[in-house]
Short mmCIF file of C-alpha atoms (C1' of nucleotides) in Angstrom, two decimals:
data_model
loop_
_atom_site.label_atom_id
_atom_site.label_comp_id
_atom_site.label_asym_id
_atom_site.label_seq_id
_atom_site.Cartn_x
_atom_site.Cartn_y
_atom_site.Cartn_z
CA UNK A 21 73.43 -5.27 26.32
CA UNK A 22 74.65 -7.34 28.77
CA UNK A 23 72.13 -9.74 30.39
CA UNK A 24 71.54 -11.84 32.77
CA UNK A 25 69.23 -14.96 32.38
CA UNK A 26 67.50 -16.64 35.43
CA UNK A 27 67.38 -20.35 34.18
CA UNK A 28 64.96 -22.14 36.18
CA UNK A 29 65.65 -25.39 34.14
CA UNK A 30 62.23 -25.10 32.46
CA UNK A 31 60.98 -24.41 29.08
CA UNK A 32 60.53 -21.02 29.04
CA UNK A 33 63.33 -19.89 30.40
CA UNK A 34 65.59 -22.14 28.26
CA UNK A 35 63.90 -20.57 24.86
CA UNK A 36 64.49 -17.16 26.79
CA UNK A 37 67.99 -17.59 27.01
CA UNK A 38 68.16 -18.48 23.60
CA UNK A 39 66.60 -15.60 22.04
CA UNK A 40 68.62 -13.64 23.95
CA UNK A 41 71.97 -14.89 22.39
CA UNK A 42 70.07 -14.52 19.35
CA UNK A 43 69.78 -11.31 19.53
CA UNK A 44 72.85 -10.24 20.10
CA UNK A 45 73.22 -9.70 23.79
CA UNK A 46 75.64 -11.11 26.12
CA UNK A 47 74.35 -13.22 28.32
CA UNK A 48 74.92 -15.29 31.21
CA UNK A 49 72.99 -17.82 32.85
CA UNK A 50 72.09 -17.67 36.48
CA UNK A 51 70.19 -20.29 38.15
CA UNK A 52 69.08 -19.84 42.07
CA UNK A 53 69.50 -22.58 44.30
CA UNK A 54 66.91 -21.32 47.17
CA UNK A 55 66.79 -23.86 49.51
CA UNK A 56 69.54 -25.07 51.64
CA UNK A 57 68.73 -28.76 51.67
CA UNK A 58 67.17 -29.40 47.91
CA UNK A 59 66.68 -32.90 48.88
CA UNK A 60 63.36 -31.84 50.53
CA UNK A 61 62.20 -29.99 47.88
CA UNK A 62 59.98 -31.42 45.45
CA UNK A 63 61.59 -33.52 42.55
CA UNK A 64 59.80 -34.96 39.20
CA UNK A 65 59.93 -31.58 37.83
CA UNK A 66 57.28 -30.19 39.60
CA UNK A 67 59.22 -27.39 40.65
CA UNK A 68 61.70 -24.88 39.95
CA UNK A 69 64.08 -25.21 41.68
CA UNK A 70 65.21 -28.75 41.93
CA UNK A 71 68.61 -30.74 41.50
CA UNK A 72 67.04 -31.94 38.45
CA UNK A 73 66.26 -28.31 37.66
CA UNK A 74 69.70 -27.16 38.19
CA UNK A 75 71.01 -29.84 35.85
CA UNK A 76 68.54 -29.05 33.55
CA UNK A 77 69.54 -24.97 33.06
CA UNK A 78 73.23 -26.24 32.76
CA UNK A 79 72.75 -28.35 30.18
CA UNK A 80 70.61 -25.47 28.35
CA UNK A 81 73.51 -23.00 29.32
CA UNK A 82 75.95 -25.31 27.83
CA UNK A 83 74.57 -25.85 24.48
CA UNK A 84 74.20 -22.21 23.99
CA UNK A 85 77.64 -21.56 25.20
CA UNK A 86 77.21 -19.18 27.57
CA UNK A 87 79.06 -19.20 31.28
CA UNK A 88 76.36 -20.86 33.61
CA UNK A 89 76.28 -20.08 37.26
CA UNK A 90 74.47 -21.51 40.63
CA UNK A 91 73.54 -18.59 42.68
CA UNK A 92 72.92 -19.49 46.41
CA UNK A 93 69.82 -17.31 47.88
CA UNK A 94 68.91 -19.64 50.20
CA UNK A 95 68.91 -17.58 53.40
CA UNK A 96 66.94 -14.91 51.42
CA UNK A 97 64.53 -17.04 50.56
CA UNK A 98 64.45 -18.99 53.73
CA UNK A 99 63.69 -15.30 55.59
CA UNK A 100 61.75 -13.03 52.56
CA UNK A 101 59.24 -16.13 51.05
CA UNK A 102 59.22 -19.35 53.54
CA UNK A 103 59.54 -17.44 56.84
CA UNK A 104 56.78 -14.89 55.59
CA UNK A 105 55.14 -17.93 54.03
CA UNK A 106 54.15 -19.08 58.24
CA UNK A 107 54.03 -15.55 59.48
CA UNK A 108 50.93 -14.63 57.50
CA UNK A 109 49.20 -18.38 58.20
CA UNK A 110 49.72 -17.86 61.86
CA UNK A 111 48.10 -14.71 61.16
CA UNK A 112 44.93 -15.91 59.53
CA UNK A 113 45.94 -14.98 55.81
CA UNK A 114 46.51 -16.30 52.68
CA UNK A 115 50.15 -15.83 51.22
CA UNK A 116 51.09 -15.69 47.72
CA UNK A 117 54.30 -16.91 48.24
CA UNK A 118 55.93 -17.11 44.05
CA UNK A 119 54.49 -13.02 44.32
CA UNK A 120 56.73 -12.47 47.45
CA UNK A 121 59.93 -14.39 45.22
CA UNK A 122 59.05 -12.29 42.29
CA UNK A 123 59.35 -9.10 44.67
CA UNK A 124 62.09 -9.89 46.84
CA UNK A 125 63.96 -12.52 45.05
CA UNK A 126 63.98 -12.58 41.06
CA UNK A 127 63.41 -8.98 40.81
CA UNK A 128 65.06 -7.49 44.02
CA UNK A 129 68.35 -9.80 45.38
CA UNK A 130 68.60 -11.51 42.15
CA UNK A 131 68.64 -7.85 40.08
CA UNK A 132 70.96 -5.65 43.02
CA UNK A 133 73.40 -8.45 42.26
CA UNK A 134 73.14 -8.49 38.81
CA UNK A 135 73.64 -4.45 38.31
CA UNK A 136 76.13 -4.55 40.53
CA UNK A 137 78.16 -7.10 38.87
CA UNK A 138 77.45 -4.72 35.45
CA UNK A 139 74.70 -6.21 33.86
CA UNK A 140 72.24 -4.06 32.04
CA UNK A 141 68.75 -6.31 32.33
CA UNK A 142 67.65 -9.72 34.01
CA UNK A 143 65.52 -11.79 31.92
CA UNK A 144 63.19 -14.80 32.67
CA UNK A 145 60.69 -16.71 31.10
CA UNK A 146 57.20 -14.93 31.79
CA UNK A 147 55.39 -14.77 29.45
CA UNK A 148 54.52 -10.85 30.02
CA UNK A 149 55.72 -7.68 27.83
CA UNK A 150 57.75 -4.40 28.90
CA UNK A 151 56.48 -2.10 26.06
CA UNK A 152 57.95 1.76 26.65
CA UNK A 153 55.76 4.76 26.55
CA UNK A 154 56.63 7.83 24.58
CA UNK A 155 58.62 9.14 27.16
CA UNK A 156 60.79 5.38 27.06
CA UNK A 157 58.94 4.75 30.49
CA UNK A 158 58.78 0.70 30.89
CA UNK A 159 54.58 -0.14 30.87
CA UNK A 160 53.68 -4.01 32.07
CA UNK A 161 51.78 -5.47 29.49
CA UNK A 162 49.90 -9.52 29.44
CA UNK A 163 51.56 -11.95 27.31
CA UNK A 164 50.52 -12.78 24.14
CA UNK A 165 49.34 -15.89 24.89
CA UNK A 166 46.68 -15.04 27.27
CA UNK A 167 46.26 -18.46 28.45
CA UNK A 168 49.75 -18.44 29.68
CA UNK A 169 49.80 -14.72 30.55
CA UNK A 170 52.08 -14.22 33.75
CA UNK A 171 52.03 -10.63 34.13
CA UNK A 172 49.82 -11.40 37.07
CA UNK A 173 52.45 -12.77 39.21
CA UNK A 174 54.75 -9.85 38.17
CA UNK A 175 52.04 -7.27 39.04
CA UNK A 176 54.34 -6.51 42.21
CA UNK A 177 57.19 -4.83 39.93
CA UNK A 178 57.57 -1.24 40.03
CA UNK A 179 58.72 0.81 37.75
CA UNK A 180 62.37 0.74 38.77
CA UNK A 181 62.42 -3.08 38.64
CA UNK A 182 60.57 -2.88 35.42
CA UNK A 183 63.56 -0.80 33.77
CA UNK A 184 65.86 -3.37 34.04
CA UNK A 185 63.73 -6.60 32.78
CA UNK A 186 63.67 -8.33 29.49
CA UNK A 187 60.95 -10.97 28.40
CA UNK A 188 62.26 -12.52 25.64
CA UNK A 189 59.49 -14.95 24.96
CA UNK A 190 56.61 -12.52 26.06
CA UNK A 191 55.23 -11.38 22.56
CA UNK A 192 55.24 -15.20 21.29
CA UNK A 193 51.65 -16.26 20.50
CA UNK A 194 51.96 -19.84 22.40
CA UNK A 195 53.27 -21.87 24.81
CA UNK A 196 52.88 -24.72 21.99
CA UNK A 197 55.24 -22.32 19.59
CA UNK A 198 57.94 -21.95 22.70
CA UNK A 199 57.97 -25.98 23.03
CA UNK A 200 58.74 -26.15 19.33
CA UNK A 201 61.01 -24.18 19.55
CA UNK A 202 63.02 -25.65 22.30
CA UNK A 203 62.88 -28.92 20.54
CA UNK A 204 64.31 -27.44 17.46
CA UNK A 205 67.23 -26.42 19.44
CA UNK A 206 67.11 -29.92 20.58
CA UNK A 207 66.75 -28.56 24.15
CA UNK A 208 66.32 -31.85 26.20
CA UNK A 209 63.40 -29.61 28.50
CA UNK A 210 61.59 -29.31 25.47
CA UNK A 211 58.59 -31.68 26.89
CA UNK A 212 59.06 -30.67 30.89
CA UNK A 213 55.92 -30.45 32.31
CA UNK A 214 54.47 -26.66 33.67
CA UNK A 215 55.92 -26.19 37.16
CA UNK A 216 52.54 -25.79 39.30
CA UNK A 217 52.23 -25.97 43.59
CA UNK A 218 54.29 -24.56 46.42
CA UNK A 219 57.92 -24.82 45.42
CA UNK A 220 59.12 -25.21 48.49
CA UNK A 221 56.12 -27.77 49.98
CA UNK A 222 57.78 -31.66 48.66
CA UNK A 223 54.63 -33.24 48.49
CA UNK A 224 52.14 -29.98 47.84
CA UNK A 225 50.86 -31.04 51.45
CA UNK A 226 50.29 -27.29 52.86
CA UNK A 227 48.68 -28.07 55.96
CA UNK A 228 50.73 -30.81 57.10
CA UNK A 229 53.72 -28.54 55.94
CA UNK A 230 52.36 -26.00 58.62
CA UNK A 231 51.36 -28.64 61.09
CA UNK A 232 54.65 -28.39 63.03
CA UNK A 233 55.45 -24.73 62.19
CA UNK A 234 52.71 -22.83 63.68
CA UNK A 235 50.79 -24.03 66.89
CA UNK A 236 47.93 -25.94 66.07
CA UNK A 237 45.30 -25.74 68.35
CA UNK A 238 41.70 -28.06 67.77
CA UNK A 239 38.45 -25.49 67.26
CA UNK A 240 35.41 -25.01 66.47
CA UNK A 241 33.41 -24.93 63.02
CA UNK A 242 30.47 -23.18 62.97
CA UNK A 243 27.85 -21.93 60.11
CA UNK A 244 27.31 -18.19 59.16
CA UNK A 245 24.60 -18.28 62.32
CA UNK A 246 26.69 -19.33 65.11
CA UNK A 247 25.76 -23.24 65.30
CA UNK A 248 28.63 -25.41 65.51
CA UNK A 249 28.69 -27.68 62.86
CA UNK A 250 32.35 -29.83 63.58
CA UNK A 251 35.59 -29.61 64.88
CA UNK A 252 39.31 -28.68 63.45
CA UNK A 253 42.73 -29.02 64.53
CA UNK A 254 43.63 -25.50 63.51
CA UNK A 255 42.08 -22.81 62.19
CA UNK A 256 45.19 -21.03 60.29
CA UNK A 257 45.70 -23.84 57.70
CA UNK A 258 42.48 -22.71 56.27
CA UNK A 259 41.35 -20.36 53.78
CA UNK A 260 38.86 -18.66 52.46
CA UNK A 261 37.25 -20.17 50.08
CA UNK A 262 37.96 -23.50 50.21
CA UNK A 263 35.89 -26.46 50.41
CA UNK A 264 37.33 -29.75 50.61
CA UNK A 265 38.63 -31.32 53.81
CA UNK A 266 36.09 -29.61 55.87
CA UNK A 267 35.34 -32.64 57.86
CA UNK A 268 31.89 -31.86 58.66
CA UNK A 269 29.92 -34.81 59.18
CA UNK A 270 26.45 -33.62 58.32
CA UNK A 271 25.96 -32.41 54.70
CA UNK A 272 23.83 -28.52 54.61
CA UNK A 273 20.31 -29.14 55.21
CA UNK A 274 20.26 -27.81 51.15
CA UNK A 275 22.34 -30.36 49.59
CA UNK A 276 24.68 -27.66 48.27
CA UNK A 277 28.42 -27.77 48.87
CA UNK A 278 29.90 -25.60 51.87
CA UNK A 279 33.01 -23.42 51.82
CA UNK A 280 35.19 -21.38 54.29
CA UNK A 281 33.77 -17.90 54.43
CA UNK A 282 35.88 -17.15 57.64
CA UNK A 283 38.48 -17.70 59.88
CA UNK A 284 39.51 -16.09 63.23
CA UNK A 285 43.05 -16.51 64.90
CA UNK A 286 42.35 -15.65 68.01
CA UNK A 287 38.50 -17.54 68.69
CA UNK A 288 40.09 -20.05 66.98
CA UNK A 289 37.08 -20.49 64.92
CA UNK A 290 36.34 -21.73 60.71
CA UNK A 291 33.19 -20.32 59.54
CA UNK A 292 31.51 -22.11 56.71
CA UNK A 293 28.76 -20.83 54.17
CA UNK A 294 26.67 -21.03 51.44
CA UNK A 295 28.80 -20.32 47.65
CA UNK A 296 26.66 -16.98 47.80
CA UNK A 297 28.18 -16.38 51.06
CA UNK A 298 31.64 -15.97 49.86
CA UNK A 299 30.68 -13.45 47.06
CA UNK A 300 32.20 -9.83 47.99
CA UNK A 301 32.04 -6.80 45.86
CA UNK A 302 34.48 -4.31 47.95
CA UNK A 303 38.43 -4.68 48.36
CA UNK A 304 40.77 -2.97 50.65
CA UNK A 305 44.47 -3.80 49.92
CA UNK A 306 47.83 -2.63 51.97
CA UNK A 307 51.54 -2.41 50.19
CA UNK A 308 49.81 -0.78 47.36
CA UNK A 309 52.79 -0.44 44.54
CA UNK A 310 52.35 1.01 40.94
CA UNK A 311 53.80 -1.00 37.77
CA UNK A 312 55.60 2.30 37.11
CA UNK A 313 54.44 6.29 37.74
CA UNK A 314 51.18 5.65 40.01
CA UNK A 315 48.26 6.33 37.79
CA UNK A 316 47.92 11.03 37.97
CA UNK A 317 43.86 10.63 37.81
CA UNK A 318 43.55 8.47 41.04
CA UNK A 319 41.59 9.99 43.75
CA UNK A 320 41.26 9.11 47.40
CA UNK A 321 37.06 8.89 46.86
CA UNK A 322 35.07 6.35 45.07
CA UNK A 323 33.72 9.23 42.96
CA UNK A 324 37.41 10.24 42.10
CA UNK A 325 38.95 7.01 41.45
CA UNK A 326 40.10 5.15 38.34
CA UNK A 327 38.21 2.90 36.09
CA UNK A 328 40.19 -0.74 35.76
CA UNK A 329 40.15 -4.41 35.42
CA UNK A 330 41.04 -6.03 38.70
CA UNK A 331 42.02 -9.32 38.74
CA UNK A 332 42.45 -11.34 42.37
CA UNK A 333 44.25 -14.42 40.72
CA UNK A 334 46.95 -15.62 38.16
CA UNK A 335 44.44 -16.73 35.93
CA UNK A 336 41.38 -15.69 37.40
CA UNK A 337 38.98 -13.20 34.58
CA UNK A 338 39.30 -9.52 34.95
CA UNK A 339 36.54 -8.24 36.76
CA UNK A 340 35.76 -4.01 35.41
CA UNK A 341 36.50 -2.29 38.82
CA UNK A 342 36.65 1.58 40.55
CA UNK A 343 39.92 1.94 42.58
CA UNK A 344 40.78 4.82 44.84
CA UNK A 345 43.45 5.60 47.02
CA UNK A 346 43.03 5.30 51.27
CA UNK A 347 44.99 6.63 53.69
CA UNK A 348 48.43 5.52 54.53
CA UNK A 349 48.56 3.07 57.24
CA UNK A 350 52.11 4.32 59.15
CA UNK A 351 52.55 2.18 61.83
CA UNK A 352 50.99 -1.11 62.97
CA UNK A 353 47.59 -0.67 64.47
CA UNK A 354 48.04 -1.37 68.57
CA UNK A 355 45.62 -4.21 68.45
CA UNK A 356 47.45 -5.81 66.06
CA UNK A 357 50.70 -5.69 67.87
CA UNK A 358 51.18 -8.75 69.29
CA UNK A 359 49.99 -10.65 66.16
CA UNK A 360 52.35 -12.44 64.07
CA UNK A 361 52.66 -10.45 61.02
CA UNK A 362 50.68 -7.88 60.91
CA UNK A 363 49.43 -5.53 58.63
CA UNK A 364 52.50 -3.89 57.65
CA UNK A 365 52.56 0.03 56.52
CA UNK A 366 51.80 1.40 52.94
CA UNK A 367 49.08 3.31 51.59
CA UNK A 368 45.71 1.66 51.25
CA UNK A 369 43.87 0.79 47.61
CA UNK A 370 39.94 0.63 47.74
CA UNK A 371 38.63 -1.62 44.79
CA UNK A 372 34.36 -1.85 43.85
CA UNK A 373 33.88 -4.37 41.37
CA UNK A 374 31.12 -5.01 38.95
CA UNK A 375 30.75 -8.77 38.81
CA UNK A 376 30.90 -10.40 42.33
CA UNK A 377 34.05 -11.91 42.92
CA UNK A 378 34.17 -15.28 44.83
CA UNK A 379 36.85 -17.10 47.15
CA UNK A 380 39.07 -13.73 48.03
CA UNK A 381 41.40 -14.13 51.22
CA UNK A 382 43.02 -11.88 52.72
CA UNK A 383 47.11 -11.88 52.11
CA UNK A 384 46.10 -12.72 48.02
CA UNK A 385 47.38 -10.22 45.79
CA UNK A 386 44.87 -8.38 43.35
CA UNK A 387 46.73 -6.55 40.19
CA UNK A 388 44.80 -3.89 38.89
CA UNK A 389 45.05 -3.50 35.07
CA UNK A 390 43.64 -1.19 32.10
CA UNK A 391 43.20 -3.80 29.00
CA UNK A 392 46.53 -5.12 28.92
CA UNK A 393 48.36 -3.35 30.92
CA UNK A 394 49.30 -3.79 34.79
CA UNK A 395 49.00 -0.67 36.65
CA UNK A 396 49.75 -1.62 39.62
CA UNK A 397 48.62 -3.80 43.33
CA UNK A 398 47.80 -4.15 46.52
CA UNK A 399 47.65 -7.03 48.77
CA UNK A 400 44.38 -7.82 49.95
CA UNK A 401 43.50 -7.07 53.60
CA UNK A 402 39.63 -6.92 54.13
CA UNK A 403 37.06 -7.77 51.57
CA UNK A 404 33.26 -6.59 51.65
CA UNK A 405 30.11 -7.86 50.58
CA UNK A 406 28.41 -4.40 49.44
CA UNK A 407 30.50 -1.56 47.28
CA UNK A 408 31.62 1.25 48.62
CA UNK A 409 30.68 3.57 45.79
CA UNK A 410 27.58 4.49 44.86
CA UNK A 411 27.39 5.17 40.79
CA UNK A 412 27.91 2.42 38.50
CA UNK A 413 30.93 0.96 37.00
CA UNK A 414 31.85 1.29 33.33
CA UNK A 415 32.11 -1.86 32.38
CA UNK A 416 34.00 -1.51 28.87
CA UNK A 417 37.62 -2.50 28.74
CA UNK A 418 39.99 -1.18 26.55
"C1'" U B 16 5.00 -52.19 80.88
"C1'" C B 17 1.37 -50.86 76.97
"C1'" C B 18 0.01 -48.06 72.21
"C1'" G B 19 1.59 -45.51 67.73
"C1'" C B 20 5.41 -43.87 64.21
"C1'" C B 21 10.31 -44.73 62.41
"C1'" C B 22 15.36 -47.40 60.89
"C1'" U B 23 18.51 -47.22 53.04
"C1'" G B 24 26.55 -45.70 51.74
"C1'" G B 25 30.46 -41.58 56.25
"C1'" U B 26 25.94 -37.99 56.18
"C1'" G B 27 20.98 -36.36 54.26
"C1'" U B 28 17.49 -38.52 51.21
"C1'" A B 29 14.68 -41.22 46.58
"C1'" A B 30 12.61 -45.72 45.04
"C1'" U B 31 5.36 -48.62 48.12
"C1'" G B 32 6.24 -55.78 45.01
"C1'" G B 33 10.21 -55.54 39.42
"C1'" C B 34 17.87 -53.00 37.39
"C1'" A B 35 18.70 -49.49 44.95
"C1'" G B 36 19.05 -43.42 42.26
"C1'" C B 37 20.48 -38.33 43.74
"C1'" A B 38 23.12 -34.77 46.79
"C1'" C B 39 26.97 -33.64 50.29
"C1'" G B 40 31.54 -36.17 51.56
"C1'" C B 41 35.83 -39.03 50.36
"C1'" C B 42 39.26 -40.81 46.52
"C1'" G B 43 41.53 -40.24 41.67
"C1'" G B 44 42.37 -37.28 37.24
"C1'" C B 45 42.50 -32.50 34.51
"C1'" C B 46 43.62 -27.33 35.06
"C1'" U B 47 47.42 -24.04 37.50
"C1'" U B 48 54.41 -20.67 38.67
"C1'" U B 49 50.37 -19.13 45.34
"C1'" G B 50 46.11 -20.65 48.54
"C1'" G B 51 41.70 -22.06 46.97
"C1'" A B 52 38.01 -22.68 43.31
"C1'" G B 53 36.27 -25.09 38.87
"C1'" C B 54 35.75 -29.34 35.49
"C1'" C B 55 35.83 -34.83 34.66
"C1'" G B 56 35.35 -39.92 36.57
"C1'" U B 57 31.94 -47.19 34.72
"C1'" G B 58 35.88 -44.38 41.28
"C1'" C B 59 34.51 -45.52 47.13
"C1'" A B 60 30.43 -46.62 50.03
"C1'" G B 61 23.99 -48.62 51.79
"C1'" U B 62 18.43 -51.38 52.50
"C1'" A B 63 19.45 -52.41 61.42
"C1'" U B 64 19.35 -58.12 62.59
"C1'" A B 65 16.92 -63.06 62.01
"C1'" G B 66 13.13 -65.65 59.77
"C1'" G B 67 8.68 -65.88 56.49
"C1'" U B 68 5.23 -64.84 52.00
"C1'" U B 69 6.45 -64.36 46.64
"C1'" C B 70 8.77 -66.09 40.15
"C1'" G B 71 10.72 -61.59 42.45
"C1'" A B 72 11.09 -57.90 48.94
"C1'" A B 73 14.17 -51.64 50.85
"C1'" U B 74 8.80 -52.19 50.03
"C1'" C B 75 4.19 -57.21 52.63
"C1'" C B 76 4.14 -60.49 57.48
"C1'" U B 77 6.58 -62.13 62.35
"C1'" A B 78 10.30 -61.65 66.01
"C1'" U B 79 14.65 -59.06 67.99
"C1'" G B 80 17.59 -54.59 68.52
"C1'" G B 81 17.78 -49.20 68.25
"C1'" G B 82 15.29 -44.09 67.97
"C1'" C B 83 11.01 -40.62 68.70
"C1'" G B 84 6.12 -39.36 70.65
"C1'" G B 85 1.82 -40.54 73.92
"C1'" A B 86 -0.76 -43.34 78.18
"C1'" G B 87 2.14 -44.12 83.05
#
RNA sequence: UCCGCCCUGGUGUAAUGGCAGCACGCCGGCCUUUGGAGCCGUGCAGUAUAGGUUCGAAUCCUAUGGGCGGAG
């Protein structure tokens, strides 16, 4: 087959690349250059996407001899993933934004090019597995290594994307094994730390990042009974969940540590709580997708739906969950129409889970799985403290 | 003006004559292809001020300053 690697100048992808050639393929090495000025993106190899990283796949390219190009999707990523990125802020939400690259970047821009130009698969380094079905349908499976499991993050594939990827180091049992490996091959990323934070954010800074790119206006902090407890300088560059940089002077009369249970755009106002506080047991998402065929036995009522594992973040435990379908949200609501953003069309996925789930914002993405295999996702849009459902959830995976 | 109670890190508190501790917060580290969370740390930071008693004072005494309540 003819294949198309996306070197990031990490690791993973370097081994990828290799085991491609190994196998036979021929393969070319891509590496994306998304933003237009990489001087202000992050350096130290913190990212993926630096000079550095650039350099980095080359050199990996190069001792494999195979051709090496720098793909410019800049002004994709400037519009699909940092523009977005804001959009949803100013909007009170929580973006995922390495999701939104996976679906509109790596898997959409990156893979139209590649077919076009006659290659039969992309591959990358996620640690994930396509396994086919009896019918030679493509299933999302986790990694083998479930500590470095990254099927999460590609929980937004469908099927069609699906067909056309290749995980070469998916099925390996350890990140530890893919480092050896690498420096057997005397690949000079061998020891390169994990990429981790915003790729695009130099100095992992978020809310200064936003400071001058939404309007920032000082509000009010208040506790889950109205009292006003301190003062921010703008409510969007919260989220739920979060605890640190409150700037409340007065600890809670308990002792206990407080978190962000809420945030309104348009009052302007953080609410802060109690850990129990944050704890919600109902999920509504928007831009459902299916990893594939959506699943035949789903319903549109709790009664009806599907027993799963959801799972609300890349490394977060499953949680055994209930999901049914909603109804199909066509247009945008006309209250939300003047807000930035907003809830954009797509069929609606209701989620009860057993186990409480903690810290959920709206704009994350939950992936809904069956043991180890992705079925599908939504992106979250309202959470609830109570289920929906009434009868219990089976709770054994598969 | 008089009487009584009170004042300990940024915040809330513990220690009633014997090593000023805990919590929240902040800072740093770990973890992590998102936000957060979580975990770790001998990390940061305090006895309102000035005297006195005592081997030893946050603690007892005196004065001053500040706060609260009551007679006015």
């Amino acid at each position: 087959m003819r294949v198309l690697v996306a070197m990031s100048g990490g690791v993973d992808s370097a081994v990828a690349a290799a085991r491609a050639v190994d196998a036979g393929h021929e393969v070319v090495g891509v590496h994306l250059a998304l933003s237009r000025m990489p001087g202000t993106l992050r350096t130290g190899s913190r990212g993926c996407c630096t000079i550095e990283d650039s350099r980095d796949a080359h050199r990996v390219a190069g001792m494999l001899g195979i051709p090496f190009y720098v793909w410019d999707f800049s002004e994709r990523f400037k519009e699909d993933i940092v523009d977005d990125f804001i959009a949803e802020y100013a909007a009170g939400r929580t973006p995922n934004p390495c999701m939104r690259c996976n679906e509109r970047i790596k898997f959409a821009a990156l893979l139209d090019r590649a077919l076009a130009l006659g290659f039969d698969r992309i591959a990358t380094g996620h640690y994930a597995e396509v396994i086919r079905d009896a019918e030679g349908r493509p299933e999302l499976h986790r990694g083998e290594d479930l500590l470095k499991d990254q099927s999460y993050v590609l929980g937004v594939l469908t099927g069609d994307q699906l067909e056309h990827c290749y995980f070469p180091i998916g099925a390996t049992a350890s990140k530890a094994e893919v480092r050896a490996e690498a420096a057997e091959r005397g690949f000079p990323v061998a020891n390169k730390p994990d990429s981790y934070d915003i790729c695009f954010i130099p100095d992992g800074d978020t809310k200064a990042w936003l400071s001058d790119k939404i309007s920032m206006r000082p509000g009010l902090i208040k506790d889950e009974e109205g009292a006003v407890l301190g003062e921010h300088d703008g409510a969007m560059t919260y989220t739920i969940g979060q605890r640190k940089g409150l700037g409340i002077e007065k600890p809670a009369a308990d002792g206990r540590p407080r978190f962000v249970t809420g945030l309104d755009p348009e009052s302007n106002t953080v609410t802060v709580g109690s850990r129990e506080d944050l704890t919600v047991h109902h999920l509504t998402g928007i831009r459902t997708s299916w990893s594939g065929p959506a699943p035949s036995d789903i319903g549109d009522t709790a009664e009806t739906g599907i027993d799963c594992e959801v799972q609300i973040r890349a490394h977060a435990d499953p949680v055994p969950a209930r999901a049914w379908l909603g109804e199909v949200i066509a247009e945008v609501p006309a209250h939300e129409a003047d807000v930035p953003a907003a809830r954009p069309a797509g069929q609606l996925l209701h989620v009860d889970v057993a186990e409480a789930l903690s810290g959920v914002a709206p704009g994350q993405t939950m992936v809904i799985y069956r043991g180890t295999r992705v079925l599908g996702q939504a992106t979250i849009d309202v959470t609830a403290k109570d289920r929906l459902g009434e009868g219990a959830i089976a709770t054994a995976t598969v």
